[in-house]
Tab-separated table of C-alpha atoms in Angstrom:
chain	number	residue	atom	x	y	z
A	709	MET	CA	22.178	12.312	2.267
A	710	VAL	CA	24.286	14.982	0.570
A	711	LEU	CA	27.790	15.212	1.947
A	712	HIS	CA	28.600	18.478	0.195
A	713	PRO	CA	25.317	20.208	-0.596
A	714	ALA	CA	27.065	23.288	-1.955
A	715	ASP	CA	28.773	21.273	-4.649
A	716	PRO	CA	26.551	21.096	-7.750
A	717	SER	CA	28.286	17.980	-8.985
A	718	THR	CA	27.269	16.179	-5.813
A	719	LEU	CA	23.624	17.003	-6.445
A	720	LEU	CA	23.930	15.347	-9.827
A	721	ALA	CA	25.864	12.435	-8.352
A	722	HIS	CA	23.212	11.883	-5.723
A	723	GLY	CA	20.778	10.709	-8.318
A	724	ILE	CA	17.936	12.813	-9.640
A	725	GLY	CA	18.713	16.178	-11.102
A	726	SER	CA	16.398	18.636	-12.794
A	727	GLN	CA	15.339	18.308	-16.394
A	728	HIS	CA	18.067	20.803	-17.273
A	729	ASP	CA	20.604	18.523	-15.602
A	730	LEU	CA	19.260	15.448	-17.380
A	731	PRO	CA	18.691	16.630	-20.973
A	732	ILE	CA	16.569	13.860	-22.411
A	733	SER	CA	13.223	14.215	-24.131
A	734	PRO	CA	10.348	13.061	-21.893
A	735	PHE	CA	8.445	11.973	-24.997
A	736	TYR	CA	11.211	9.667	-26.189
A	737	ALA	CA	11.840	8.363	-22.682
A	738	PHE	CA	8.197	7.402	-22.085
A	739	ALA	CA	7.670	6.173	-25.645
A	740	GLY	CA	10.746	3.973	-25.458
A	741	ALA	CA	9.724	2.591	-22.088
A	742	PHE	CA	6.167	1.754	-23.168
A	743	THR	CA	7.417	0.199	-26.401
A	744	ALA	CA	9.899	-1.988	-24.535
A	745	LEU	CA	7.264	-3.168	-22.056
A	746	PHE	CA	4.555	-3.880	-24.631
A	747	VAL	CA	6.877	-5.570	-27.120
A	748	SER	CA	8.378	-7.783	-24.433
A	749	PHE	CA	4.910	-8.633	-23.096
A	750	LEU	CA	3.557	-9.553	-26.546
A	751	ALA	CA	6.672	-11.502	-27.491
A	752	LEU	CA	6.577	-13.481	-24.268
A	753	GLY	CA	2.869	-14.224	-24.697
A	754	LEU	CA	3.450	-15.572	-28.210
A	755	LEU	CA	6.773	-17.366	-27.804
A	756	TRP	CA	7.059	-18.366	-24.126
A	757	SER	CA	4.369	-20.898	-23.286
A	758	ALA	CA	6.180	-23.022	-20.670
A	759	SER	CA	8.270	-22.178	-17.615
A	760	ARG	CA	12.000	-22.168	-18.349
A	761	PHE	CA	13.544	-21.123	-15.034
A	762	ARG	CA	14.570	-23.870	-12.619
A	763	GLY	CA	15.544	-21.952	-9.518
A	764	ASP	CA	18.351	-23.396	-7.432
A	765	ARG	CA	18.429	-26.623	-9.445
A	766	SER	CA	20.292	-24.960	-12.306
A	767	GLY	CA	23.818	-23.771	-12.935
A	768	LEU	CA	27.168	-24.869	-14.355
A	769	ALA	CA	29.326	-26.206	-11.543
A	770	LEU	CA	32.629	-24.408	-11.067
A	771	PRO	CA	35.840	-26.441	-10.659
A	772	ALA	CA	36.018	-28.341	-7.384
A	773	GLY	CA	39.334	-26.699	-6.507
A	774	LEU	CA	37.822	-23.251	-6.788
A	775	GLN	CA	34.952	-24.265	-4.536
A	776	ARG	CA	37.357	-25.696	-1.959
A	777	VAL	CA	39.196	-22.380	-1.849
A	778	ALA	CA	35.923	-20.433	-1.562
A	779	ASP	CA	34.630	-22.651	1.250
A	780	ALA	CA	37.960	-23.065	3.066
A	781	PRO	CA	37.950	-22.015	6.737
A	782	ALA	CA	40.939	-19.755	6.065
A	783	THR	CA	39.004	-17.890	3.345
A	784	ARG	CA	35.954	-17.467	5.554
A	785	LEU	CA	38.103	-16.380	8.500
A	786	THR	CA	39.917	-13.815	6.353
A	787	LEU	CA	36.628	-12.333	5.116
A	788	ARG	CA	35.237	-12.189	8.643
A	789	GLY	CA	38.406	-10.477	9.817
A	790	LEU	CA	38.230	-7.882	7.047
A	791	GLY	CA	34.605	-7.118	7.852
A	792	LEU	CA	35.322	-6.752	11.558
A	793	ALA	CA	38.397	-4.588	10.896
A	794	ALA	CA	36.376	-2.270	8.635
A	795	ALA	CA	33.634	-1.968	11.270
A	796	LEU	CA	36.185	-1.135	13.976
A	797	ALA	CA	37.771	1.485	11.706
A	798	VAL	CA	34.377	3.157	11.179
A	799	LEU	CA	33.739	3.027	14.925
A	800	LEU	CA	37.083	4.667	15.695
A	801	HIS	CA	36.428	7.426	13.170
A	802	LEU	CA	33.022	8.042	14.749
A	803	LEU	CA	34.511	8.169	18.245
A	804	LEU	CA	37.716	10.093	17.548
A	805	GLY	CA	37.246	11.807	14.200
A	806	PRO	CA	35.919	15.313	13.513
A	807	ASP	CA	32.185	15.846	13.264
A	808	ASP	CA	32.514	16.948	9.655
A	809	PRO	CA	31.730	14.614	6.727
A	810	ALA	CA	34.222	16.525	4.588
A	811	ARG	CA	37.030	15.333	6.898
A	812	ASN	CA	35.606	12.171	8.463
A	813	PRO	CA	35.199	9.082	6.218
A	814	ALA	CA	32.677	7.334	8.487
A	815	PRO	CA	29.480	8.864	6.980
A	816	GLY	CA	30.681	8.091	3.465
A	817	ALA	CA	31.642	4.564	4.512
A	818	VAL	CA	28.107	3.917	5.799
A	819	TYR	CA	25.966	5.745	3.261
A	820	VAL	CA	28.104	5.219	0.144
A	821	LEU	CA	30.540	2.309	0.442
A	822	LEU	CA	28.162	0.101	2.447
A	823	TRP	CA	24.655	1.050	1.320
A	824	VAL	CA	25.443	1.787	-2.333
A	825	GLY	CA	28.556	-0.368	-2.698
A	826	LEU	CA	26.608	-3.495	-1.758
A	827	VAL	CA	24.652	-3.141	-5.009
A	828	PRO	CA	27.481	-3.903	-7.495
A	829	ALA	CA	29.233	-6.230	-5.034
A	830	SER	CA	26.114	-8.375	-4.560
A	831	LEU	CA	25.172	-8.300	-8.248
A	832	LEU	CA	28.623	-9.573	-9.213
A	833	LEU	CA	29.667	-11.847	-6.346
A	834	GLY	CA	26.503	-12.919	-4.558
A	835	PRO	CA	25.424	-12.317	-0.931
A	836	VAL	CA	28.751	-10.843	0.152
A	837	TRP	CA	27.475	-9.192	3.327
A	838	ARG	CA	26.746	-12.608	4.827
A	839	LEU	CA	30.465	-13.424	4.525
A	840	ILE	CA	31.809	-10.187	6.028
A	841	ASN	CA	28.990	-9.210	8.393
A	842	PRO	CA	30.820	-7.991	11.539
A	843	LEU	CA	27.776	-8.757	13.699
A	844	ARG	CA	28.017	-12.426	12.737
A	845	THR	CA	31.671	-12.405	13.732
A	846	LEU	CA	30.966	-10.717	17.070
A	847	HIS	CA	28.136	-13.173	17.753
A	848	LEU	CA	30.452	-16.087	16.983
A	849	LEU	CA	33.142	-14.758	19.324
A	850	LEU	CA	30.653	-14.047	22.111
A	851	SER	CA	28.916	-17.415	21.818
A	852	ARG	CA	32.234	-19.269	21.917
A	853	GLY	CA	33.298	-17.244	24.933
A	854	ARG	CA	30.070	-18.110	26.773
A	855	ALA	CA	30.456	-21.768	25.781
A	856	ARG	CA	33.956	-21.917	27.290
A	857	LEU	CA	32.714	-20.412	30.530
A	858	ARG	CA	29.889	-22.936	30.707
A	859	GLY	CA	32.054	-25.853	29.590
A	860	ARG	CA	29.774	-26.955	26.741
A	861	PRO	CA	29.524	-26.152	23.018
A	862	PRO	CA	27.192	-23.336	21.928
A	863	GLY	CA	23.649	-24.396	21.113
A	864	PRO	CA	21.740	-23.641	17.911
A	865	GLY	CA	19.370	-21.254	19.673
A	866	ARG	CA	15.595	-21.251	19.711
A	867	PRO	CA	13.751	-21.705	16.398
A	868	LEU	CA	12.462	-18.548	14.785
A	869	PRO	CA	8.673	-18.212	14.459
A	870	ALA	CA	7.681	-19.088	10.888
A	871	ARG	CA	5.453	-16.026	10.638
A	872	LEU	CA	8.371	-13.721	11.392
A	873	GLY	CA	10.043	-14.239	8.020
A	874	GLN	CA	11.794	-11.124	6.734
A	875	TRP	CA	9.652	-8.625	8.642
A	876	PRO	CA	12.541	-7.644	10.967
A	877	ALA	CA	14.740	-7.035	7.915
A	878	ALA	CA	12.036	-4.862	6.351
A	879	ALA	CA	11.800	-2.857	9.578
A	880	GLY	CA	15.583	-2.511	9.700
A	881	LEU	CA	15.715	-1.284	6.108
A	882	PHE	CA	13.035	1.270	6.861
A	883	GLY	CA	15.007	2.430	9.892
A	884	PHE	CA	18.172	2.857	7.856
A	885	THR	CA	16.453	4.733	5.031
A	886	TRP	CA	14.742	6.945	7.619
A	887	LEU	CA	18.154	7.696	9.102
A	888	GLU	CA	19.578	8.572	5.688
A	889	LEU	CA	16.648	10.532	4.263
A	890	VAL	CA	14.705	11.958	7.212
A	891	ALA	CA	16.887	12.255	10.319
A	892	PRO	CA	17.760	15.892	11.108
A	893	ASP	CA	21.527	15.358	10.905
A	894	PRO	CA	22.250	11.957	9.327
A	895	ALA	CA	25.968	12.613	8.768
A	896	SER	CA	26.607	13.617	12.383
A	897	THR	CA	29.033	11.322	14.159
A	898	THR	CA	26.770	11.312	17.231
A	899	THR	CA	23.707	10.322	15.192
A	900	LEU	CA	25.568	7.563	13.385
A	901	LEU	CA	27.212	6.276	16.547
A	902	ILE	CA	23.890	5.997	18.391
A	903	ALA	CA	22.145	4.385	15.415
A	904	LEU	CA	24.847	1.825	14.647
A	905	THR	CA	25.539	0.809	18.236
A	906	GLY	CA	21.814	0.512	18.932
A	907	TYR	CA	21.322	-1.631	15.826
A	908	ALA	CA	24.266	-3.854	16.750
A	909	ALA	CA	23.115	-4.281	20.355
A	910	VAL	CA	19.571	-5.309	19.360
A	911	HIS	CA	20.752	-7.866	16.812
A	912	LEU	CA	23.418	-9.358	19.055
A	913	LEU	CA	20.891	-9.800	21.869
A	914	LEU	CA	18.373	-11.468	19.559
A	915	ALA	CA	21.081	-13.629	17.970
A	916	ALA	CA	22.053	-14.810	21.448
A	917	ARG	CA	18.471	-16.041	21.816
A	918	PHE	CA	17.783	-17.434	18.338
A	919	GLY	CA	21.259	-18.329	17.099
A	920	GLU	CA	23.182	-17.332	13.994
A	921	ARG	CA	20.162	-17.940	11.761
A	922	TRP	CA	18.748	-14.699	13.140
A	923	PHE	CA	21.072	-12.715	10.855
A	924	THR	CA	19.982	-14.654	7.748
A	925	ASP	CA	16.317	-13.843	8.264
A	926	ALA	CA	16.379	-10.556	10.154
A	927	ASP	CA	19.513	-8.523	9.453
A	928	ALA	CA	18.544	-5.670	7.117
A	929	PHE	CA	21.821	-5.615	5.204
A	930	GLU	CA	21.932	-9.387	4.743
A	931	ALA	CA	18.378	-9.315	3.377
A	932	TYR	CA	19.308	-6.380	1.138
A	933	SER	CA	22.452	-8.053	-0.191
A	934	GLY	CA	20.685	-11.407	-0.508
A	935	LEU	CA	17.884	-9.998	-2.642
A	936	LEU	CA	20.306	-8.234	-4.970
A	937	ALA	CA	22.409	-11.401	-5.164
A	938	ARG	CA	19.468	-13.259	-6.694
A	939	LEU	CA	20.551	-11.635	-9.967
A	940	ALA	CA	24.235	-12.540	-9.568
A	941	PRO	CA	25.883	-14.921	-12.069
A	942	LEU	CA	27.508	-16.732	-9.125
A	943	GLY	CA	25.267	-18.808	-6.889
A	944	ARG	CA	24.696	-22.007	-4.985
A	945	ARG	CA	22.816	-24.936	-6.388
A	946	SER	CA	20.455	-26.903	-4.168
A	947	ASP	CA	23.194	-29.509	-3.662
A	948	GLY	CA	25.572	-26.838	-2.320
A	949	ARG	CA	27.777	-26.596	-5.424
A	950	LEU	CA	29.095	-23.174	-6.430
A	951	VAL	CA	27.819	-22.520	-9.966
A	952	LEU	CA	27.653	-20.057	-12.806
A	953	ARG	CA	24.016	-19.529	-13.659
A	954	ASN	CA	21.537	-17.522	-15.622
A	955	PRO	CA	20.541	-14.743	-13.179
A	956	PHE	CA	16.872	-15.500	-13.880
A	957	HIS	CA	17.321	-18.929	-12.298
A	958	GLY	CA	18.645	-17.313	-9.129
A	959	LEU	CA	15.763	-14.836	-9.149
A	960	ASP	CA	13.283	-17.676	-9.550
A	961	ALA	CA	14.745	-19.314	-6.413
A	962	THR	CA	13.822	-16.325	-4.199
A	963	PRO	CA	12.139	-17.846	-1.108
A	964	GLU	CA	8.482	-16.848	-0.734
A	965	ARG	CA	8.661	-15.870	2.929
A	966	PRO	CA	6.542	-13.507	5.031
A	967	GLY	CA	7.922	-10.000	4.818
A	968	LEU	CA	9.416	-10.441	1.337
A	969	VAL	CA	6.924	-8.030	-0.222
A	970	ALA	CA	7.481	-5.516	2.572
A	971	THR	CA	11.259	-5.681	2.115
A	972	VAL	CA	11.087	-5.033	-1.638
A	973	CYS	CA	8.486	-2.288	-1.208
A	974	VAL	CA	10.703	-0.509	1.340
A	975	LEU	CA	13.556	-0.551	-1.193
A	976	LEU	CA	11.350	0.757	-3.998
A	977	GLY	CA	9.445	3.286	-1.921
A	978	SER	CA	12.458	4.732	-0.129
A	979	THR	CA	14.380	5.142	-3.391
A	980	ALA	CA	11.371	6.879	-4.938
A	981	TYR	CA	11.097	9.183	-1.935
A	982	ASP	CA	14.805	9.990	-2.176
A	983	GLY	CA	14.222	11.209	-5.710
A	984	PHE	CA	11.048	13.134	-4.889
A	985	SER	CA	12.588	14.758	-1.818
A	986	ASP	CA	14.778	16.870	-4.123
A	987	ASN	CA	11.681	18.473	-5.637
A	988	PRO	CA	11.465	22.184	-4.704
A	989	SER	CA	7.741	21.929	-3.939
A	990	TRP	CA	8.345	19.086	-1.471
A	991	ILE	CA	11.276	20.915	0.111
A	992	ASN	CA	9.058	23.944	0.593
A	993	ALA	CA	6.242	21.803	2.033
A	994	VAL	CA	8.607	20.177	4.514
A	995	GLN	CA	10.115	23.480	5.594
A	996	THR	CA	6.740	25.215	6.062
A	997	SER	CA	4.754	22.306	7.508
A	998	PRO	CA	3.162	23.024	10.911
A	999	LEU	CA	4.105	19.474	11.951
A	1000	GLY	CA	7.800	20.238	11.635
A	1001	ARG	CA	10.401	18.987	9.211
A	1002	THR	CA	11.080	15.526	10.627
A	1003	PRO	CA	7.437	14.400	11.145
A	1004	THR	CA	6.473	15.656	7.691
A	1005	ALA	CA	9.406	13.957	6.007
A	1006	THR	CA	8.625	10.750	7.928
A	1007	LEU	CA	5.036	10.824	6.691
A	1008	GLY	CA	6.297	11.402	3.156
A	1009	LEU	CA	8.619	8.397	3.359
A	1010	LEU	CA	5.836	6.210	4.779
A	1011	ALA	CA	3.420	7.409	2.105
A	1012	SER	CA	5.876	6.588	-0.669
A	1013	ILE	CA	6.391	3.045	0.641
A	1014	ALA	CA	2.662	2.612	1.237
A	1015	LEU	CA	1.857	3.714	-2.324
A	1016	VAL	CA	4.270	1.165	-3.800
A	1017	ALA	CA	2.876	-1.581	-1.553
A	1018	THR	CA	-0.773	-0.670	-2.210
A	1019	LEU	CA	-0.305	-0.788	-5.976
A	1020	TYR	CA	1.331	-4.189	-5.701
A	1021	CYS	CA	-1.420	-5.552	-3.427
A	1022	LEU	CA	-4.108	-4.300	-5.826
A	1023	CYS	CA	-2.224	-5.975	-8.660
A	1024	ALA	CA	-2.089	-9.280	-6.744
A	1025	ALA	CA	-5.824	-9.095	-6.028
A	1026	ALA	CA	-6.595	-8.366	-9.687
A	1027	THR	CA	-4.389	-11.262	-10.795
A	1028	ARG	CA	-6.321	-13.585	-8.531
A	1029	LEU	CA	-9.628	-12.382	-9.973
A	1030	VAL	CA	-8.484	-12.752	-13.579
A	1031	ALA	CA	-6.470	-15.981	-13.415
A	1032	GLY	CA	-8.183	-17.796	-10.566
A	1033	PRO	CA	-7.409	-18.472	-6.900
A	1034	HIS	CA	-3.870	-18.963	-5.728
A	1035	PRO	CA	-2.717	-19.708	-2.156
A	1036	GLY	CA	-0.021	-17.023	-2.135
A	1037	PRO	CA	-0.787	-14.279	-4.676
A	1038	LEU	CA	1.253	-11.667	-2.826
A	1039	THR	CA	4.532	-13.546	-2.569
A	1040	ALA	CA	4.217	-15.547	-5.812
A	1041	PHE	CA	5.271	-12.591	-7.965
A	1042	ALA	CA	7.262	-10.576	-5.421
A	1043	HIS	CA	10.521	-11.773	-6.980
A	1044	SER	CA	9.625	-9.860	-10.172
A	1045	LEU	CA	9.974	-6.595	-8.222
A	1046	VAL	CA	13.651	-7.263	-7.446
A	1047	PRO	CA	14.966	-6.295	-10.938
A	1048	ILE	CA	12.858	-3.135	-10.749
A	1049	ALA	CA	14.404	-2.246	-7.399
A	1050	VAL	CA	17.874	-2.915	-8.818
A	1051	GLY	CA	17.141	-0.657	-11.792
A	1052	TYR	CA	16.042	2.169	-9.485
A	1053	LEU	CA	19.092	1.725	-7.262
A	1054	ILE	CA	21.476	1.852	-10.227
A	1055	ALA	CA	19.708	4.853	-11.746
A	1056	HIS	CA	19.637	6.743	-8.488
A	1057	TYR	CA	23.005	5.958	-6.913
A	1058	PHE	CA	25.455	5.243	-9.738
A	1059	SER	CA	27.087	8.657	-9.742
A	1060	LEU	CA	27.033	8.867	-5.945
A	1061	LEU	CA	29.114	5.698	-5.715
A	1062	VAL	CA	31.692	6.543	-8.373
A	1063	THR	CA	32.038	10.148	-7.185
A	1064	GLU	CA	31.735	10.001	-3.403
A	1065	GLY	CA	33.187	6.493	-3.033
A	1066	PRO	CA	36.727	7.502	-4.066
A	1067	ARG	CA	36.403	10.658	-1.969
A	1068	THR	CA	35.594	8.571	1.097
A	1069	VAL	CA	38.572	6.279	0.491
A	1070	SER	CA	40.845	9.311	0.021
A	1071	ILE	CA	39.705	10.831	3.308
A	1072	ALA	CA	40.274	7.519	5.099
A	1073	LEU	CA	43.800	7.276	3.672
A	1074	GLY	CA	44.567	10.905	4.416
A	1075	THR	CA	45.099	11.733	0.723
A	1076	ASP	CA	42.084	14.001	0.174
A	1077	ASN	CA	44.049	17.025	-1.090
A	1078	GLY	CA	43.470	16.260	-4.762
A	1079	PRO	CA	40.902	17.908	-7.037
A	1080	GLU	CA	37.216	17.439	-6.332
A	1081	PRO	CA	35.877	14.310	-8.053
A	1082	SER	CA	33.558	14.926	-10.965
A	1083	PRO	CA	30.753	12.738	-12.344
A	1084	PRO	CA	32.069	10.080	-14.759
A	1085	LEU	CA	29.320	10.866	-17.269
A	1086	GLY	CA	27.988	14.129	-18.602
A	1087	PRO	CA	24.344	15.058	-18.027
A	1088	GLY	CA	23.245	13.389	-21.261
A	1089	GLY	CA	25.143	10.178	-20.565
A	1090	LEU	CA	23.844	10.041	-17.010
A	1091	ALA	CA	20.269	10.581	-18.191
A	1092	THR	CA	20.603	7.772	-20.723
A	1093	LEU	CA	22.059	5.414	-18.123
A	1094	GLN	CA	19.290	6.182	-15.654
A	1095	VAL	CA	16.471	5.707	-18.165
A	1096	LEU	CA	18.019	2.457	-19.448
A	1097	ALA	CA	18.430	1.147	-15.891
A	1098	VAL	CA	14.787	1.842	-15.014
A	1099	VAL	CA	13.383	0.430	-18.268
A	1100	THR	CA	15.659	-2.632	-18.236
A	1101	GLY	CA	14.656	-3.400	-14.662
A	1102	HIS	CA	10.981	-3.347	-15.641
A	1103	VAL	CA	11.514	-5.518	-18.716
A	1104	LEU	CA	13.376	-8.101	-16.604
A	1105	GLY	CA	10.506	-7.956	-14.131
A	1106	VAL	CA	8.016	-8.679	-16.930
A	1107	ILE	CA	10.073	-11.711	-17.996
A	1108	ALA	CA	10.278	-13.079	-14.437
A	1109	ALA	CA	6.548	-12.538	-13.891
A	1110	HIS	CA	5.642	-14.208	-17.204
A	1111	ASP	CA	7.670	-17.327	-16.436
A	1112	ARG	CA	6.035	-17.636	-13.023
A	1113	SER	CA	2.585	-17.039	-14.524
A	1114	VAL	CA	2.815	-19.815	-17.123
A	1115	ARG	CA	3.958	-22.147	-14.350
A	1116	LEU	CA	1.139	-21.336	-11.932
A	1117	PHE	CA	-1.886	-20.767	-14.160
A	1118	PRO	CA	-3.585	-22.758	-16.934
A	1119	PRO	CA	-2.468	-21.809	-20.462
A	1120	ALA	CA	-5.775	-20.115	-21.216
A	1121	LYS	CA	-5.342	-17.751	-18.249
A	1122	ALA	CA	-1.570	-17.344	-18.043
A	1123	VAL	CA	-1.368	-14.311	-20.343
A	1124	ALA	CA	-4.566	-12.710	-19.050
A	1125	GLY	CA	-3.291	-13.146	-15.502
A	1126	GLN	CA	-0.315	-10.974	-16.340
A	1127	LEU	CA	-2.350	-7.969	-17.443
A	1128	PRO	CA	-2.548	-6.567	-13.884
A	1129	LEU	CA	1.219	-7.079	-13.567
A	1130	LEU	CA	1.768	-5.247	-16.856
A	1131	ALA	CA	-0.388	-2.384	-15.584
A	1132	LEU	CA	1.685	-2.330	-12.402
A	1133	MET	CA	4.939	-2.243	-14.384
A	1134	ILE	CA	3.616	0.659	-16.447
A	1135	ALA	CA	2.617	2.555	-13.293
A	1136	TYR	CA	6.023	2.005	-11.724
A	1137	THR	CA	7.736	2.992	-14.987
A	1138	VAL	CA	5.748	6.217	-15.239
A	1139	GLY	CA	6.619	7.059	-11.644
A	1140	GLY	CA	10.302	6.224	-12.046
A	1141	LEU	CA	10.723	8.181	-15.255
A	1142	ALA	CA	8.746	11.100	-13.872
A	1143	LEU	CA	11.202	11.297	-10.985
A	1144	LEU	CA	14.153	11.074	-13.356
A	1145	LEU	CA	12.790	13.867	-15.531
A	1146	ASN	CA	11.503	15.946	-12.622
């Protein structure tokens, strides 16, 4: 989604520029990435023979007073109110504002402040969307209103089917990325209004049936924020205490639920497609396709997600062959993909957030007469940041996968069982760097 396609700085801010825009040697980028992966893999195999991550049992408890403030009803009510007020402001801009993203802050609020802004917010503060989710607030108000009419307190709702897991969240994430990357006019106020009201209506109806837990398992943005928050230094221990923790412990506590792999693969695949969609050959193919632009772009998005998922499934099957049977080979290592997804998101959207985010706020405040924002880093600095983000994400993924492997498999097979995962990391790294240096 490019708000100002004529502005060359916006193209750079949106993520993947051309090799001229990102002046970094492909040889050094690939050599550095392979060296980092192989050195980390060998070092872990030699020095890391027992699992060190303890999931949600770890963490240094924060002062009790700080936790009381964080959990106080007044704090929660204030956060809910802010989330609902922001949602109403976006709705009013969609209903009453001009159908021009250069003068209406609603598209930027959705595609930049929400979608991209949740990345740093969740990485720093935890699952923030759960606290400000306006749909949760509306559901709470509606359920209390119904309870008063009926004269009895609201019930917990029907239990969710165990097989459902995060599949609704994965579908919701795909729908949002389709809206951003494929829809004919994603920044149109009409398009956004229909999409957002439809999404809200579906989730409120299902929450009325299954209760508030529906949002935890099925809301796309809660799942998105929750996955990113696994790497946050702030978290909850299993006893409910608010703690400071090693982010790897939070990552290790990622629940192995149905749909987890699909959710992560949608994040990875859609981000990869966003980068590839800027390629002139793909633009030409979409514009000249006999199927039409939207069907062709939809197939491209699906193919990108399917490729990421297929490679991961092949890796899981190979791991099972090498290291021995395991009851859940697909979900056992899915958490190791989260740092990779975070690295891609940072590499792809960093400049978009710091350039278009302030522009959106300025438009909302009516102070958008200043100079056009420029990228905070030059082409070389941006290229370095992007390559480091991608490579660091893969190295963190190798560490998370190694710790899980030495926990699940016998010592004689723990390192060998990671070879398919290493091959997968290399494949993802090659793809990510190829997009960066496209």
